[in-house]
Coordinates of C-alpha atoms in Angstrom, one line a residue:
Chain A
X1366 CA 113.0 164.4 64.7
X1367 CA 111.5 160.6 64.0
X1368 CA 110.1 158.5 67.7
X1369 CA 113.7 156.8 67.5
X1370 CA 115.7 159.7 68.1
X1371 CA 112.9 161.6 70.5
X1372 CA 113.3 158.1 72.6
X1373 CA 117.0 158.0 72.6
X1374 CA 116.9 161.5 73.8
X1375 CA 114.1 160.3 76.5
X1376 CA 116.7 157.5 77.8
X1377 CA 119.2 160.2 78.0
X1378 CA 117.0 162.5 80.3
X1379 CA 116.0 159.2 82.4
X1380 CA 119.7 158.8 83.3
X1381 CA 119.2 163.0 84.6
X1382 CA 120.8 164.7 81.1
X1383 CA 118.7 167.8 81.6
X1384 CA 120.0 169.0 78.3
X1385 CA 118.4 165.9 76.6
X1386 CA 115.2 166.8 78.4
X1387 CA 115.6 170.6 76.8
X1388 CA 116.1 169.1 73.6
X1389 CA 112.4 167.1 74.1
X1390 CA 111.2 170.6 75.1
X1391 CA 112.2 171.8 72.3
X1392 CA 110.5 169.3 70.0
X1393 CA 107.5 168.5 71.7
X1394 CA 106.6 171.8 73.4
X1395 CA 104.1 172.7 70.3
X1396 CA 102.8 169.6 69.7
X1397 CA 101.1 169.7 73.9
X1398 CA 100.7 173.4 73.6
X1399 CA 98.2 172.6 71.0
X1400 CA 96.4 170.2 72.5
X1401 CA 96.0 172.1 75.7
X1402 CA 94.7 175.0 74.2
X1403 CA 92.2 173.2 71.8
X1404 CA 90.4 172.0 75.2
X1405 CA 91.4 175.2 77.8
X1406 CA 90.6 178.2 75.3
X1407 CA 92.7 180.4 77.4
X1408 CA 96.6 180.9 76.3
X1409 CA 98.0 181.8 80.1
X1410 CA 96.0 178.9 81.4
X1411 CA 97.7 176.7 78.7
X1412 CA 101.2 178.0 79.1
X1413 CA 100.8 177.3 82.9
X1414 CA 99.4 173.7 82.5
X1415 CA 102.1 172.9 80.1
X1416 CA 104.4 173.9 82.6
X1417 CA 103.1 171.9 85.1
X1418 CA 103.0 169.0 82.7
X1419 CA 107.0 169.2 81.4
X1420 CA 108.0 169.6 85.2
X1421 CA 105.7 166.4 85.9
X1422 CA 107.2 164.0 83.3
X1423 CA 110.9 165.1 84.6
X1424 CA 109.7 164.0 88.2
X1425 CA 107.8 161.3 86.6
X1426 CA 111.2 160.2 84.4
X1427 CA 112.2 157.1 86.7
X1428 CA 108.6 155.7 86.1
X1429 CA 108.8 156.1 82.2
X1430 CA 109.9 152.6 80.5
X1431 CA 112.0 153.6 77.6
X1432 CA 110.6 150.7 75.6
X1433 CA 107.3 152.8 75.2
X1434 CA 107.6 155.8 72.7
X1435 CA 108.2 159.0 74.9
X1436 CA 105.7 161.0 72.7
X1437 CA 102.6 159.1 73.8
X1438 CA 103.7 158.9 77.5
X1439 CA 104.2 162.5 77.6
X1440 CA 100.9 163.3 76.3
X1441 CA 98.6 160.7 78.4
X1442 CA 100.6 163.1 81.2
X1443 CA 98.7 166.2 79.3
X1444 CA 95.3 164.9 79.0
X1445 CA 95.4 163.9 82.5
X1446 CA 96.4 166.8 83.6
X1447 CA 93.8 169.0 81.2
X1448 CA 90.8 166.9 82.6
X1449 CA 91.7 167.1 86.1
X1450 CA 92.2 171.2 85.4
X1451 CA 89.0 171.1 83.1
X1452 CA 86.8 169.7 85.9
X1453 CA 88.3 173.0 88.3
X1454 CA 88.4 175.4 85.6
X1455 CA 86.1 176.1 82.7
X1456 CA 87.2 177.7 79.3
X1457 CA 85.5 180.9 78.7
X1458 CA 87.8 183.0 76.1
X1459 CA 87.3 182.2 72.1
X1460 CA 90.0 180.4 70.3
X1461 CA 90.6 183.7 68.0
X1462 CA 92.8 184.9 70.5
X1463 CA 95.3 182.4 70.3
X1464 CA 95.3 181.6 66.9
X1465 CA 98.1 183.0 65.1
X1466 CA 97.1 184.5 61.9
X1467 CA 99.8 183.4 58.9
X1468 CA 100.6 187.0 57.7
X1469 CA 98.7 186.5 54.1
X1470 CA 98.0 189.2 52.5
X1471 CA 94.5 188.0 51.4
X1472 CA 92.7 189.5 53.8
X1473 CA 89.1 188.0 52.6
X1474 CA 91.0 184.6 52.1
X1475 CA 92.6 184.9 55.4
X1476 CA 88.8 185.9 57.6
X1477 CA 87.1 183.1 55.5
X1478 CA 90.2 180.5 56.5
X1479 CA 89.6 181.6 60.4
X1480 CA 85.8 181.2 60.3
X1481 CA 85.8 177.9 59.2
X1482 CA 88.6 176.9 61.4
X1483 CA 86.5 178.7 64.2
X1484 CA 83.6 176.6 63.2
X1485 CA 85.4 173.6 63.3
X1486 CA 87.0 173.9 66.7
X1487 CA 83.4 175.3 68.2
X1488 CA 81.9 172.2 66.5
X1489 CA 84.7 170.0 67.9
X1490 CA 83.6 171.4 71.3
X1491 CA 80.2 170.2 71.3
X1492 CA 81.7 166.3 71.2
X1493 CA 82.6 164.5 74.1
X1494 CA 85.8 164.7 75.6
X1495 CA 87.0 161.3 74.2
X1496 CA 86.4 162.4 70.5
X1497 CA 87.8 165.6 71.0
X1498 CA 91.2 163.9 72.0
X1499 CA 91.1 161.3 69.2
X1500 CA 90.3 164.0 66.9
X1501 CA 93.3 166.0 67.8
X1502 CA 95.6 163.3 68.8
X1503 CA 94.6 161.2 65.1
X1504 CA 94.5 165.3 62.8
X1505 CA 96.5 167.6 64.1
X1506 CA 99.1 165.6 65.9
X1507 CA 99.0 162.7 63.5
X1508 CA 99.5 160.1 66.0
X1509 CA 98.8 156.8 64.5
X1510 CA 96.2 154.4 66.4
X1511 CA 98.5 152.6 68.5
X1512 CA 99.7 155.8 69.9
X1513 CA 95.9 156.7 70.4
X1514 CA 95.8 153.8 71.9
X1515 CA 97.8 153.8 74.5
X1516 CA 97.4 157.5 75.6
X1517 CA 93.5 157.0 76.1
X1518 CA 93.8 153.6 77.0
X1519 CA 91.2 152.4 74.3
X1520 CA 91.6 149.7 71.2
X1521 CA 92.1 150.3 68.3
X1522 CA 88.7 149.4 66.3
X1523 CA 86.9 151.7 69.2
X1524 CA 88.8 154.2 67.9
X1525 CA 88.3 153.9 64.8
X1526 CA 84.4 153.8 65.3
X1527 CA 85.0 157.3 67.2
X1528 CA 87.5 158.7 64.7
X1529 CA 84.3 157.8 61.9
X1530 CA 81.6 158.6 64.3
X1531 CA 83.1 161.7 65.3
X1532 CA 83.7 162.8 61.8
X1533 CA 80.0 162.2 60.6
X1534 CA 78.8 164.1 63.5
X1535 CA 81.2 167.3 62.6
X1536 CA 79.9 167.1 58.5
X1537 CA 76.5 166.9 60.3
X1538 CA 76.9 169.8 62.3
X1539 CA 78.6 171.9 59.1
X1540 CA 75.8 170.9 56.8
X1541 CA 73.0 172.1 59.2
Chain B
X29 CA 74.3 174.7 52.2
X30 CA 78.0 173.2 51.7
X31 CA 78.7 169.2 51.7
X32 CA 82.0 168.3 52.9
X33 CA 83.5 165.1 52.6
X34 CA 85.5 163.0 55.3
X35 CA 88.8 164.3 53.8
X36 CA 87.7 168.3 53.6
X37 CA 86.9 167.5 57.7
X38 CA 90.0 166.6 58.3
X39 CA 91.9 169.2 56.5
X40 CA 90.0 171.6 58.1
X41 CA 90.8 169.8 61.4
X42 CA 94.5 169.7 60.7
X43 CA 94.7 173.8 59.6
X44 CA 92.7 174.8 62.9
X45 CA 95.5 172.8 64.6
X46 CA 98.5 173.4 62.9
X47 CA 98.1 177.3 63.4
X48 CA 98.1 177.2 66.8
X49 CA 101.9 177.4 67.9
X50 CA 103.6 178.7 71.3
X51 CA 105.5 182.2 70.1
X52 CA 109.7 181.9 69.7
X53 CA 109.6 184.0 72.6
X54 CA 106.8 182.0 74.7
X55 CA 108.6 178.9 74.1
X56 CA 112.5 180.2 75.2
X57 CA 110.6 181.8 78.4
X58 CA 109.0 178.8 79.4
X59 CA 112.2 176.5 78.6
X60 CA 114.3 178.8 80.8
X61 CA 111.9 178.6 83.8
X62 CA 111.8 174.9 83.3
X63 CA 115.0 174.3 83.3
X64 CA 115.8 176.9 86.1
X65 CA 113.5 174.1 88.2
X66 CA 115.1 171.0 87.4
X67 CA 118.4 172.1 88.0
X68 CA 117.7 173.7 91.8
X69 CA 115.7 170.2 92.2
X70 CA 117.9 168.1 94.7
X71 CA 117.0 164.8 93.2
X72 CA 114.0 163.8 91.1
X73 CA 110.9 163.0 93.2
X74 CA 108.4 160.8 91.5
X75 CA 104.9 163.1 92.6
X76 CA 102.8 161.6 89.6
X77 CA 103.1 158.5 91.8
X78 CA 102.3 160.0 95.2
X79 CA 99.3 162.4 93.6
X80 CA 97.8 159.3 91.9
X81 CA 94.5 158.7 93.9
X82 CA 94.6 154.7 93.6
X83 CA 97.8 154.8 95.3
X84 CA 96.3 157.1 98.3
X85 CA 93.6 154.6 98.3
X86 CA 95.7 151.9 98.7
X87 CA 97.2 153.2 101.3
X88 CA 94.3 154.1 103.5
X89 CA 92.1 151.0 102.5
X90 CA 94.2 148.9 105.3
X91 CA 93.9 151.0 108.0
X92 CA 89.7 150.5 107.6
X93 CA 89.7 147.9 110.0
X94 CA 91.5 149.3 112.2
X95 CA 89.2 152.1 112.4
X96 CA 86.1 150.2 113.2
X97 CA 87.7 148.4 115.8
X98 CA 88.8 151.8 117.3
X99 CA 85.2 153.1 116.8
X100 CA 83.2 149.9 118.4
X101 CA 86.3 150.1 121.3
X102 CA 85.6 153.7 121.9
X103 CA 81.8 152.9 121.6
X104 CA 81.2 156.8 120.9
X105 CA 80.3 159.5 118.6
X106 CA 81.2 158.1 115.0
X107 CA 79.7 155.3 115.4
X108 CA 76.2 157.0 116.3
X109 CA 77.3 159.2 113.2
X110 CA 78.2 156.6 111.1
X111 CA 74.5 155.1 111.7
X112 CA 72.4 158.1 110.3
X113 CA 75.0 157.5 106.7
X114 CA 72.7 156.9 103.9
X115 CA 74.7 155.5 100.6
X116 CA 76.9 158.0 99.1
X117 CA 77.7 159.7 102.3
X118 CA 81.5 158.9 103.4
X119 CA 80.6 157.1 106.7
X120 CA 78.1 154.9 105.0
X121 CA 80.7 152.4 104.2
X122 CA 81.9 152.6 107.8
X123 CA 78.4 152.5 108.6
X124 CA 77.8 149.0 107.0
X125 CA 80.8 147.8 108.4
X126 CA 80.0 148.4 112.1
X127 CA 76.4 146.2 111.4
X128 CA 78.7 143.5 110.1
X129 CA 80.1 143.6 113.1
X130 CA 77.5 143.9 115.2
X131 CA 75.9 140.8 113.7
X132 CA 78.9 138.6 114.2
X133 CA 79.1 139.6 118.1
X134 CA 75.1 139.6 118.8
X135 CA 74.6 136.1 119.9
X136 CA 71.2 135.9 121.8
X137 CA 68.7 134.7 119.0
X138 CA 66.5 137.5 120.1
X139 CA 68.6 140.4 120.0
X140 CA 69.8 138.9 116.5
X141 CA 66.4 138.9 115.3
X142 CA 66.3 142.2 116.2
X143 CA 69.5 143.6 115.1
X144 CA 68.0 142.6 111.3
X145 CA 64.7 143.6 111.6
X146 CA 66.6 147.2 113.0
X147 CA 68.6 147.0 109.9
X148 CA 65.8 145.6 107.3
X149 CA 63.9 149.5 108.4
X150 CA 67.1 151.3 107.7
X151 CA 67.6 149.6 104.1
X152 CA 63.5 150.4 103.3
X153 CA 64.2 153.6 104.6
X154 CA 67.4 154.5 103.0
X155 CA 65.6 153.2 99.8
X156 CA 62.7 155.5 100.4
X157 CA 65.1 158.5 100.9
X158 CA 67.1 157.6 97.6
X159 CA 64.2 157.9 95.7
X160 CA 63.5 161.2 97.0
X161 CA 66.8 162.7 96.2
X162 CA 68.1 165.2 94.4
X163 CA 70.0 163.7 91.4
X164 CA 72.4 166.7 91.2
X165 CA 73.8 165.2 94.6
X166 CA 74.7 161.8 93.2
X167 CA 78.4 162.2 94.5
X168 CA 81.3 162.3 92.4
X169 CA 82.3 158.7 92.6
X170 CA 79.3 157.2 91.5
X171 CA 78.9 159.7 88.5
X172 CA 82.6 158.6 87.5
X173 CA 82.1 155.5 87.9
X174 CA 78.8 155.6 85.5
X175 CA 81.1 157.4 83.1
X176 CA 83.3 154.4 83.4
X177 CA 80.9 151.6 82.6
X178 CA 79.2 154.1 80.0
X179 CA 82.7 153.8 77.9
X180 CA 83.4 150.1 78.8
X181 CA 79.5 149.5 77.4
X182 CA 80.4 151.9 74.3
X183 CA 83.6 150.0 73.3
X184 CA 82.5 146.4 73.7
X185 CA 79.3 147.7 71.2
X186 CA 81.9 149.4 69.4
X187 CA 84.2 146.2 68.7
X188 CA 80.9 143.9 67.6
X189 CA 80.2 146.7 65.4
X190 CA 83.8 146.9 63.5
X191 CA 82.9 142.5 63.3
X192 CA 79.8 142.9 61.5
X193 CA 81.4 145.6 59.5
X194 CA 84.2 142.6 58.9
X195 CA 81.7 140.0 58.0
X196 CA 79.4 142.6 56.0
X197 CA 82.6 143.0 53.8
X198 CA 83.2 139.3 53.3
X199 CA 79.8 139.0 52.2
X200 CA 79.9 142.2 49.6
X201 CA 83.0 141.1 48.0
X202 CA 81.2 137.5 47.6
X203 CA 77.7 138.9 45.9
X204 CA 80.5 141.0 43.3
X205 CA 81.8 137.5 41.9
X206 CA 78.4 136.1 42.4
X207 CA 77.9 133.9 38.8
X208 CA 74.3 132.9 39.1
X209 CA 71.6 134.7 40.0
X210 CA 70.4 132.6 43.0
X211 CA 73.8 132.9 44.4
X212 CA 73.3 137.0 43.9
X213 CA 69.7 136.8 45.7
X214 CA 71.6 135.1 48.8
X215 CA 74.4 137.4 49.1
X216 CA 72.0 140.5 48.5
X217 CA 69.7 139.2 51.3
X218 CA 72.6 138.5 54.1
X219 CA 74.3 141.8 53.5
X220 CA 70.8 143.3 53.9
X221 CA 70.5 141.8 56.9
X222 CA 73.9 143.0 58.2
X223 CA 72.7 146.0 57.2
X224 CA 69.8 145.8 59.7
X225 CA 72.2 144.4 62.4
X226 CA 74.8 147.3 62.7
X227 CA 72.1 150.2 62.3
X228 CA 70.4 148.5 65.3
X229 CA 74.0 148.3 67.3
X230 CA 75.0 152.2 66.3
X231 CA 71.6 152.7 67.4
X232 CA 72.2 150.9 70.4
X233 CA 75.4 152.8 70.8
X234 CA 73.7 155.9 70.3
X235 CA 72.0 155.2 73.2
X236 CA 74.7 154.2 75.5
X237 CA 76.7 157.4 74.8
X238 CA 73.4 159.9 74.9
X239 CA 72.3 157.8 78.3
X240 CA 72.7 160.5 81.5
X241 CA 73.2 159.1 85.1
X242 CA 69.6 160.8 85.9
X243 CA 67.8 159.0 83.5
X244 CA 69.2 155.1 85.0
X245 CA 66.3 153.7 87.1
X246 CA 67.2 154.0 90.9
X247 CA 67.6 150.3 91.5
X248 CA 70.6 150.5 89.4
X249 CA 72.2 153.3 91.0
X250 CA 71.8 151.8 93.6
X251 CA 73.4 148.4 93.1
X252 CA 76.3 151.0 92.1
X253 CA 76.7 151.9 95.5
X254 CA 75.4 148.8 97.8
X255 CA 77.4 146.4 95.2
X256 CA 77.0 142.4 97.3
X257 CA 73.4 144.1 99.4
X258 CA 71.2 143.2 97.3
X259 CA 72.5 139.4 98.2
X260 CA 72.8 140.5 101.6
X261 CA 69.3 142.0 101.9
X262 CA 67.4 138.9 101.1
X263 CA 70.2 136.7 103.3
X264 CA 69.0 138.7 106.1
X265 CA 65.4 138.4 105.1
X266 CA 65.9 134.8 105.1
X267 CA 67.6 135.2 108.4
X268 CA 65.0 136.9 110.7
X269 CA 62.5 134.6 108.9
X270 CA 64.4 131.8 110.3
X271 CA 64.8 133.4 113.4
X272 CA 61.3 134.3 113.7
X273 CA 60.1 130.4 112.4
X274 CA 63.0 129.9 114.9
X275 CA 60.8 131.1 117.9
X276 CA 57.8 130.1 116.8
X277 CA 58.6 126.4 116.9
X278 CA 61.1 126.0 119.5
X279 CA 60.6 123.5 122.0
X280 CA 61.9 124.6 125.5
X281 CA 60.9 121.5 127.1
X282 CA 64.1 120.1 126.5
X283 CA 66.4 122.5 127.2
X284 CA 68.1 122.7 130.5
X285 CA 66.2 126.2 130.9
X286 CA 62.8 125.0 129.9
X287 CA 63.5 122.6 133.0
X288 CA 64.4 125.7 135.5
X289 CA 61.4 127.4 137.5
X290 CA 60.0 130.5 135.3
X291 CA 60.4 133.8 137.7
X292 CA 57.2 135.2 138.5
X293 CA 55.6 137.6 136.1
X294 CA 57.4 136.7 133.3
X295 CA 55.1 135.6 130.7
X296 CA 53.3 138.8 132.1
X297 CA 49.6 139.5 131.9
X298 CA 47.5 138.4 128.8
X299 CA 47.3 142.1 127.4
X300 CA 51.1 141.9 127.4
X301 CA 50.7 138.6 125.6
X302 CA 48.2 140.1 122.7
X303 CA 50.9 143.0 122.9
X304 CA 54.0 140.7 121.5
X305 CA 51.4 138.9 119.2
X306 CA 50.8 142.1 117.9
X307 CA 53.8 143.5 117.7
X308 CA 55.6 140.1 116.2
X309 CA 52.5 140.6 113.6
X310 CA 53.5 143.6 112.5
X311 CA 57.1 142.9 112.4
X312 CA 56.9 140.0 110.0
X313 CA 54.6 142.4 107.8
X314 CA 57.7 144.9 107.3
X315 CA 59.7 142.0 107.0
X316 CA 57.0 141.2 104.0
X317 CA 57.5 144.6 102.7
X318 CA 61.3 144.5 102.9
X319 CA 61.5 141.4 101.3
X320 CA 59.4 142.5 98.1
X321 CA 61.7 145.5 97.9
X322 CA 64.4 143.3 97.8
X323 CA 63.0 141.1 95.5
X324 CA 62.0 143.6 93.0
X325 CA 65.4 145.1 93.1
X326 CA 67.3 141.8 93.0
X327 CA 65.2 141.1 89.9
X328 CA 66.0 144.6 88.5
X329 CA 70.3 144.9 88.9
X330 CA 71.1 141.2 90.1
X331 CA 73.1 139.6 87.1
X332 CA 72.6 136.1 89.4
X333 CA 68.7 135.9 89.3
X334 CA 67.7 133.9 86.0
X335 CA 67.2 136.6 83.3
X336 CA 63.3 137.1 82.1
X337 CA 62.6 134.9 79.1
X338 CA 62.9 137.4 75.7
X339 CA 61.6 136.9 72.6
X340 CA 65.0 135.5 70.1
X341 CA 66.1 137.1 67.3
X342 CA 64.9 135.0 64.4
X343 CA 68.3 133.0 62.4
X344 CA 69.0 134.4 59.2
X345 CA 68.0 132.1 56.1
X346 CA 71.4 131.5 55.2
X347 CA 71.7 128.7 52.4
X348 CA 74.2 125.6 54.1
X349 CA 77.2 126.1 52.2
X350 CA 76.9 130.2 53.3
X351 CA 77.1 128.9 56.6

């Protein structure tokens, strides 16, 4: 589903169609999921806060302008939420847990794939909040800046300094 | 040891992400206890707005007033309370604004002058206790607010970072189709010198972004919380000055009560003369100490007080037409 059609959808649920808003659910759902549990380490804390976070932006719906892209009003939702439950609660159970292995049959492949990806996400955990986010929001979501933008409320060129800074500092850490 | 490039980082980025889903069954659970929600909801409430903090603040910041009034009406406990606040205690505002208001209904030059020299000891002494304290106490507000101004300093370094990076550009491409070798030599030696400019602003931004609240001296903290005092501490140095120049030159003949009879015993006895020389003495020494506090800490934080003379950067050598 392209931003057009998840915005047409978000108009729909605006004007109460709770079925549009299942439909967002079902498209966005992941996309938050993984974003939450990059930062909370914890799968029922996740599941929980994304919860929370779905029931906010229906509550929330009357304040959402649908000229703005639903996808990045949704998720400044989410990281408002994950730092006000980050500063309460503090992430104590490894990533591995949650990660769902792809069924290969490589098993030595498969170990070597996790423990880089571990590295990566422990390495991504030493950086400050703000790079985590654009790291996520810019890699693994593939937002593009403007969308960055306007979730974390930065410009642009800052975040391209962060995206670059943040990337130097991770190859740093890797080639220690 | 492995080099990666930029690319390899963010494939690796992008895999970690990508294999973290929400189970088929997860995801139908969590619909269906969503949905059961929204449909027993009566109507949509809008609780982001009513959870927001500024809007709870906005709300409460009106009824302020009306609170002092209350307090200096009932004349009682809070107020007593409210005068033992040191900064970053939540009476401490209420405690500045009862003074305020204190000032505005003293009249009586005398009681004035001693109303400020009462509040000029509670400022030297708050500042004494500040320095004392514990930085793990800072409170909340004041640590987010560093955070705040932390990020604003980081992105305004950031932005003149990305313009030399603009300029630095402009200046490569133009030593590439350099023709002559004089022409090369003036290129080379300005993107050199961009070169020295942005390492010194990443360095500069390295700074910002490693800089803890612990580390900021404690006049700045404090201008943090006490905002307009620093303004307000040398007005009211000024201010008992005056009032104390004030008293020292009045001339009561000409006032209808220099013409009244003086009650008996009033000037008192001569030891209770040397008593108020002494004591006006040593009140216009605190008043000296105050006011070099002040002035060291207005000098510190104050963006108003003329900046110390630094030493300029020296202009590149750009040939004219580079210019």
């Amino acid at each position: 589903m392209n931003n057009q059609e998840i915005n047409q959808l978000a108009r729909a649920a605006k004007e109460g169609d709770s079925g549009a808003f299942g439909q967002l659910f079902d498209e966005l759902s992941d996309s938050v999921y993984r974003f939450l549990t990059f930062r909370l380490r914890d799968d029922e804390q996740a599941k929980d806060l994304l919860s929370q976070i779905w029931l906010e932006a229906w509550q929330s719906l009357r304040r959402y302008n649908p000229d703005r892209s639903f996808r990045t009003w949704l998720f400044a939702i989410a990281r408002y939420n994950l730092i006000d439950h980050y500063r309460r609660y503090r992430p104590t159970v490894s990533l591995d847990a949650v990660i769902n292995r792809s069924g290969s049959t490589d098993i030595e492949a498969e170990v070597e794939l996790a423990d880089e990806m571990a590295r990566v996400v422990d390495n991504i955990d030493q950086l400050p909040e703000l790079y985590q986010t654009v790291l996520k929001l810019k890699f693994v979501e593939e937002l593009e800046y403007p969308e960055i933008a306007e979730i974390t409320g930065k410009t642009e060129n800052h975040l391209r300094v962060i995206v670059k800074r943040g990337l130097d500092k991770l190859r740093a850490n890797y080639e220690a | 040891m492995t080099n990666y490039t930029d690319k390899q980082i963010e494939q690796l980025i992008r895999q970690a992400g990508r294999r973290v889903q929400l189970s088929v069954s997860d995801k139908s659970q969590l619909k269906n206890k969503l949905m059961g929600v929204i449909n027993t909801l009566p109507e949509r409430t809008n609780t982001y707005q009513t959870n927001n903090l500024f809007n709870q603040r906005r709300f409460a910041m009106p009824l302020i007033p009306l609170v002092i009034a209350l307090v200096i009406a009932l004349g009682g406990g809070t107020a007593a309370l409210a005068d033992s606040a040191k900064p970053g205690d939540a009476l401490y505002p209420i405690d500045q604004w009862i003074e305020r208001i204190q000032e505005r209904i003293t009249q009586a030059p005398e009681a004035k002058a001693g109303l400020f020299a009462k509040f000029s000891e509670e400022r030297l002494a708050e500042l004494k206790a500040l320095q004392e304290l514990d930085p793990s106490e800072w409170p909340e507000a004041m640590k987010a607010k560093f955070e705040e101004h932390k990020q604003d300093a980081v992105a305004r370094v950031a932005k003149s970072i990305e313009r030399v990076n603009t300029v630095q550009t402009k200046f490569e491409e133009k030593l590439a189709a350099a023709k002559t070798e004089a022409e090369r030599e003036a290129f080379q030696k300005i993107v050199e010198h961009l070169d020295e400019v942005m390492a010194k602003r990443e360095e500069r931004m390295n700074a910002i972004e490693a800089s803890d609240i612990n580390q900021i001296p404690i006049r700045a903290k404090l201008r943090e919380w006490r905002g307009e005092s620093a303004k307000e501490m040398l007005e009211l140095h000024r201010e008992v000055l005056k009032q104390l120049d004030e008293d020292d030159n009045e001339d009561t003949t000409d006032t209808e009560d220099a013409k009244l009879p003086l009650p008996e015993g009033l000037l008192g006895t001569d030891q209770d003369v040397a008593d108020a020389t002494a004591q006006a003495a040593d009140l216009k020494a605190k008043m000296a100490l105050v006011a070099q506090a002040a002035q060291d800490w207005y000098e510190q934080v104050s963006p108003w007080y003329p900046p110390k003379p630094t030493t300029p950067e020296p202009e590149p050598n750009w040939p004219p037409h580079l210019m």
